[in-house]
């Protein structure tokens, strides 16, 4: 019930964003509303700078530890978007969360945050008008879940693990796999990774090492609930 309520609410919000108009009865074309992102808190900015510096120094992993409600999802979103941009959008992003509710929450955060950034960039480029937002079609946010959990929205598309290989191959062929993000649960991560290994073998050969990094960034939400003390 909680999961369905979240999806219903999210779908309503996204629909409202997509249908926002210039004014009641104006008859003008649909445009993006003014939705500036709230400023990052000082500790969030500090964490993002630290993670950025660690990447530049060659560190491949980092952990964010913060209290509930302090804005970890925003941090993961900002750092994930920045990481993909730093990599030149050559590789996709993977995010794993312990429940489908958190998966949709994280995926929605990525989609809406990036959309708001693009609207802001367009407004600055057009002298204060946000009506000409950058096209978001090149960004693809896929929630990988079971058939019973599927619920696509204008900015998110739900797929099953059986569809992952075909989706990755299609974007690989189109040359925009680096503009894709995949969000999945801990329970489904094993099956998801099997599809990724098939993707490696199809695109690079059967003898290619499966350790080749397919993803620019891998995010694990609520990591304390997924691993033991010796599994960082």
Coordinates of C-alpha atoms in Angstrom, one line a residue:
X1 CA 0.0 0.0 0.0
X2 CA 2.8 2.4 0.9
X3 CA 4.6 1.6 -2.4
X4 CA 1.5 2.2 -4.4
X5 CA 0.7 5.5 -2.6
X6 CA 4.2 6.7 -3.4
X7 CA 3.8 5.8 -7.1
X8 CA 0.4 7.5 -7.3
X9 CA 1.8 10.6 -5.6
X10 CA 4.9 10.7 -7.8
X11 CA 2.9 10.2 -11.0
X12 CA 0.6 13.1 -10.0
X13 CA 3.6 15.4 -9.3
X14 CA 5.3 14.5 -12.6
X15 CA 2.1 14.9 -14.6
X16 CA 1.6 18.4 -13.0
X17 CA 5.2 19.3 -14.0
X18 CA 4.7 18.2 -17.5
X19 CA 1.3 20.0 -18.0
X20 CA 2.2 23.3 -16.3
X21 CA 1.2 26.2 -18.6
X22 CA 1.9 29.9 -18.9
X23 CA -1.4 30.8 -17.2
X24 CA -5.0 29.8 -16.8
X25 CA -7.0 30.1 -20.0
X26 CA -4.0 31.6 -21.8
X27 CA -4.0 29.0 -24.5
X28 CA -0.3 29.1 -24.7
X29 CA 1.9 26.0 -25.3
X30 CA 3.1 23.9 -22.4
X31 CA 6.2 25.1 -20.8
X32 CA 8.4 24.1 -17.8
X33 CA 7.4 25.9 -14.6
X34 CA 9.9 27.8 -12.5
X35 CA 11.3 25.1 -10.1
X36 CA 14.7 26.2 -8.8
X37 CA 16.6 23.6 -6.8
X38 CA 17.1 24.5 -3.1
X39 CA 20.7 25.4 -2.3
X40 CA 22.9 22.7 -0.9
X41 CA 23.7 22.9 2.8
X42 CA 27.3 23.7 3.8
X43 CA 28.0 20.1 4.9
X44 CA 26.5 18.8 1.6
X45 CA 28.8 21.0 -0.5
X46 CA 31.8 19.9 1.6
X47 CA 31.0 16.2 1.0
X48 CA 30.5 16.7 -2.7
X49 CA 33.9 18.5 -3.0
X50 CA 35.5 15.8 -0.9
X51 CA 34.1 13.0 -3.2
X52 CA 35.2 15.0 -6.3
X53 CA 38.7 15.4 -5.0
X54 CA 38.9 11.7 -4.1
X55 CA 37.9 10.7 -7.6
X56 CA 40.5 13.0 -9.1
X57 CA 43.1 11.4 -6.9
X58 CA 42.2 8.0 -8.2
X59 CA 40.0 6.7 -5.4
X60 CA 37.3 4.4 -6.7
X61 CA 35.0 4.3 -3.7
X62 CA 33.6 6.5 -0.9
X63 CA 31.0 6.4 1.8
X64 CA 28.6 9.0 3.0
X65 CA 27.5 8.7 6.6
X66 CA 24.8 11.1 7.7
X67 CA 21.7 11.1 9.9
X68 CA 18.2 10.3 8.6
X69 CA 16.6 13.3 6.9
X70 CA 19.9 15.2 6.4
X71 CA 19.8 15.0 2.6
X72 CA 21.8 11.9 1.6
X73 CA 19.5 11.3 -1.5
X74 CA 20.3 14.8 -2.7
X75 CA 24.0 14.1 -2.1
X76 CA 23.9 10.9 -4.1
X77 CA 22.0 12.6 -6.9
X78 CA 24.4 15.5 -7.2
X79 CA 27.5 13.4 -7.0
X80 CA 26.2 10.8 -9.4
X81 CA 25.2 13.4 -12.0
X82 CA 28.6 15.1 -11.6
X83 CA 30.4 11.8 -11.9
X84 CA 28.7 10.9 -15.2
X85 CA 29.4 14.3 -16.6
X86 CA 33.1 14.1 -15.6
X87 CA 33.3 10.8 -17.5
X88 CA 32.0 12.4 -20.6
X89 CA 28.8 10.3 -20.5
X90 CA 30.7 7.4 -21.9
X91 CA 29.4 4.9 -19.4
X92 CA 26.0 4.5 -17.6
X93 CA 25.3 4.7 -13.9
X94 CA 24.0 2.0 -11.6
X95 CA 22.2 2.6 -8.3
X96 CA 21.1 -0.1 -5.8
X97 CA 18.7 0.3 -2.9
X98 CA 17.3 -2.2 -0.4
X99 CA 13.6 -1.7 -1.3
X100 CA 11.6 -0.8 -4.4
X101 CA 10.3 2.2 -2.5
X102 CA 13.8 3.6 -2.1
X103 CA 14.7 2.6 -5.7
X104 CA 11.8 4.8 -7.0
X105 CA 12.7 7.6 -4.6
X106 CA 16.3 7.6 -5.8
X107 CA 15.4 7.4 -9.5
X108 CA 12.9 10.2 -9.1
X109 CA 15.5 12.4 -7.4
X110 CA 17.9 11.9 -10.3
X111 CA 15.2 12.6 -13.0
X112 CA 13.8 15.7 -11.3
X113 CA 17.1 17.1 -10.2
X114 CA 18.6 16.9 -13.6
X115 CA 15.4 18.3 -15.2
X116 CA 15.5 21.3 -12.8
X117 CA 19.2 21.9 -13.6
X118 CA 18.5 21.8 -17.4
X119 CA 15.6 24.3 -17.0
X120 CA 17.9 26.6 -15.0
X121 CA 20.6 26.4 -17.6
X122 CA 18.1 27.2 -20.4
X123 CA 16.8 30.1 -18.4
X124 CA 20.3 31.5 -17.9
X125 CA 21.1 31.0 -21.6
X126 CA 17.9 32.7 -22.7
X127 CA 18.1 35.8 -20.6
X128 CA 15.8 34.7 -17.9
X129 CA 13.3 32.6 -19.8
X130 CA 12.9 28.9 -18.8
X131 CA 10.5 28.0 -21.6
X132 CA 13.2 26.5 -23.8
X133 CA 14.6 23.7 -21.5
X134 CA 17.2 21.4 -22.9
X135 CA 15.8 18.2 -24.4
X136 CA 15.8 15.4 -21.7
X137 CA 15.2 12.5 -24.2
X138 CA 18.9 11.6 -24.2
X139 CA 18.8 10.9 -20.5
X140 CA 17.2 7.5 -19.8
X141 CA 16.3 6.5 -16.3
X142 CA 15.4 2.8 -16.0
X143 CA 13.9 1.2 -12.8
X144 CA 14.6 -2.5 -13.0
X145 CA 11.9 -4.4 -11.0
X146 CA 9.4 -7.2 -11.2
X147 CA 6.3 -7.2 -13.3
X148 CA 4.2 -6.5 -10.2
X149 CA 6.3 -3.5 -9.2
X150 CA 6.3 -1.8 -12.6
X151 CA 5.0 1.7 -12.9
X152 CA 6.5 4.0 -15.5
X153 CA 6.2 7.8 -15.3
X154 CA 7.1 10.5 -17.9
X155 CA 10.7 10.6 -16.6
X156 CA 11.2 7.0 -15.5
X157 CA 10.7 3.7 -17.4
X158 CA 10.3 0.4 -15.6
X159 CA 11.8 -2.7 -17.1
X160 CA 12.4 -6.3 -15.8
X161 CA 15.8 -8.0 -15.6
X162 CA 14.8 -10.0 -18.7
X163 CA 14.8 -6.7 -20.7
X164 CA 18.1 -5.3 -19.4
X165 CA 20.4 -7.0 -22.0
X166 CA 18.2 -5.8 -24.9
X167 CA 18.0 -2.3 -23.5
X168 CA 21.7 -2.0 -23.0
X169 CA 22.5 -3.4 -26.4
X170 CA 20.0 -0.9 -28.0
X171 CA 21.6 2.1 -26.3
X172 CA 25.1 0.7 -27.1
X173 CA 24.1 0.5 -30.8
X174 CA 22.7 4.1 -30.6
X175 CA 25.8 5.4 -28.9
X176 CA 24.0 6.8 -25.9
X177 CA 24.5 4.1 -23.2
X178 CA 26.5 6.7 -21.2
X179 CA 23.2 8.7 -20.9
X180 CA 21.5 5.8 -19.2
X181 CA 20.9 5.1 -15.5
X182 CA 19.8 1.9 -14.0
X183 CA 18.1 1.6 -10.6
X184 CA 17.5 -1.8 -9.0
X185 CA 17.0 -3.5 -5.6
X186 CA 19.4 -5.6 -3.7
X187 CA 17.3 -8.6 -4.3
X188 CA 17.3 -8.1 -8.0
X189 CA 21.0 -7.0 -8.3
X190 CA 22.3 -10.6 -8.8
X191 CA 20.0 -11.2 -11.8
X192 CA 20.8 -7.7 -13.1
X193 CA 24.5 -8.4 -13.0
X194 CA 24.0 -11.6 -14.9
X195 CA 22.5 -9.6 -17.7
X196 CA 25.4 -7.1 -17.5
X197 CA 28.0 -10.0 -17.9
X198 CA 26.1 -11.2 -21.0
X199 CA 26.3 -7.6 -22.3
X200 CA 30.1 -7.6 -21.8
X201 CA 30.5 -10.9 -23.7
X202 CA 28.2 -9.9 -26.5
X203 CA 29.9 -6.5 -27.1
X204 CA 33.5 -7.4 -26.3
X205 CA 33.8 -11.1 -26.7
X206 CA 33.3 -14.2 -24.6
X207 CA 36.9 -14.2 -23.3
X208 CA 36.7 -10.6 -22.0
X209 CA 37.2 -10.2 -18.3
X210 CA 33.8 -9.5 -16.5
X211 CA 35.7 -7.2 -14.2
X212 CA 35.8 -4.5 -16.9
X213 CA 34.0 -1.5 -15.5
X214 CA 30.8 -1.2 -17.4
X215 CA 29.4 1.6 -15.2
X216 CA 30.9 5.0 -14.6
X217 CA 29.5 5.1 -11.1
X218 CA 27.8 2.6 -8.8
X219 CA 25.7 3.9 -5.9
X220 CA 24.6 1.7 -2.9
X221 CA 21.9 3.4 -0.8
X222 CA 21.4 2.4 2.8
X223 CA 24.6 0.4 2.6
X224 CA 24.6 -0.5 6.3
X225 CA 21.6 -2.7 5.7
X226 CA 23.3 -4.6 2.8
X227 CA 26.7 -5.5 4.2
X228 CA 28.4 -6.8 7.2
X229 CA 31.3 -5.2 9.1
X230 CA 33.9 -6.7 6.7
X231 CA 32.1 -5.8 3.5
X232 CA 32.8 -2.1 2.8

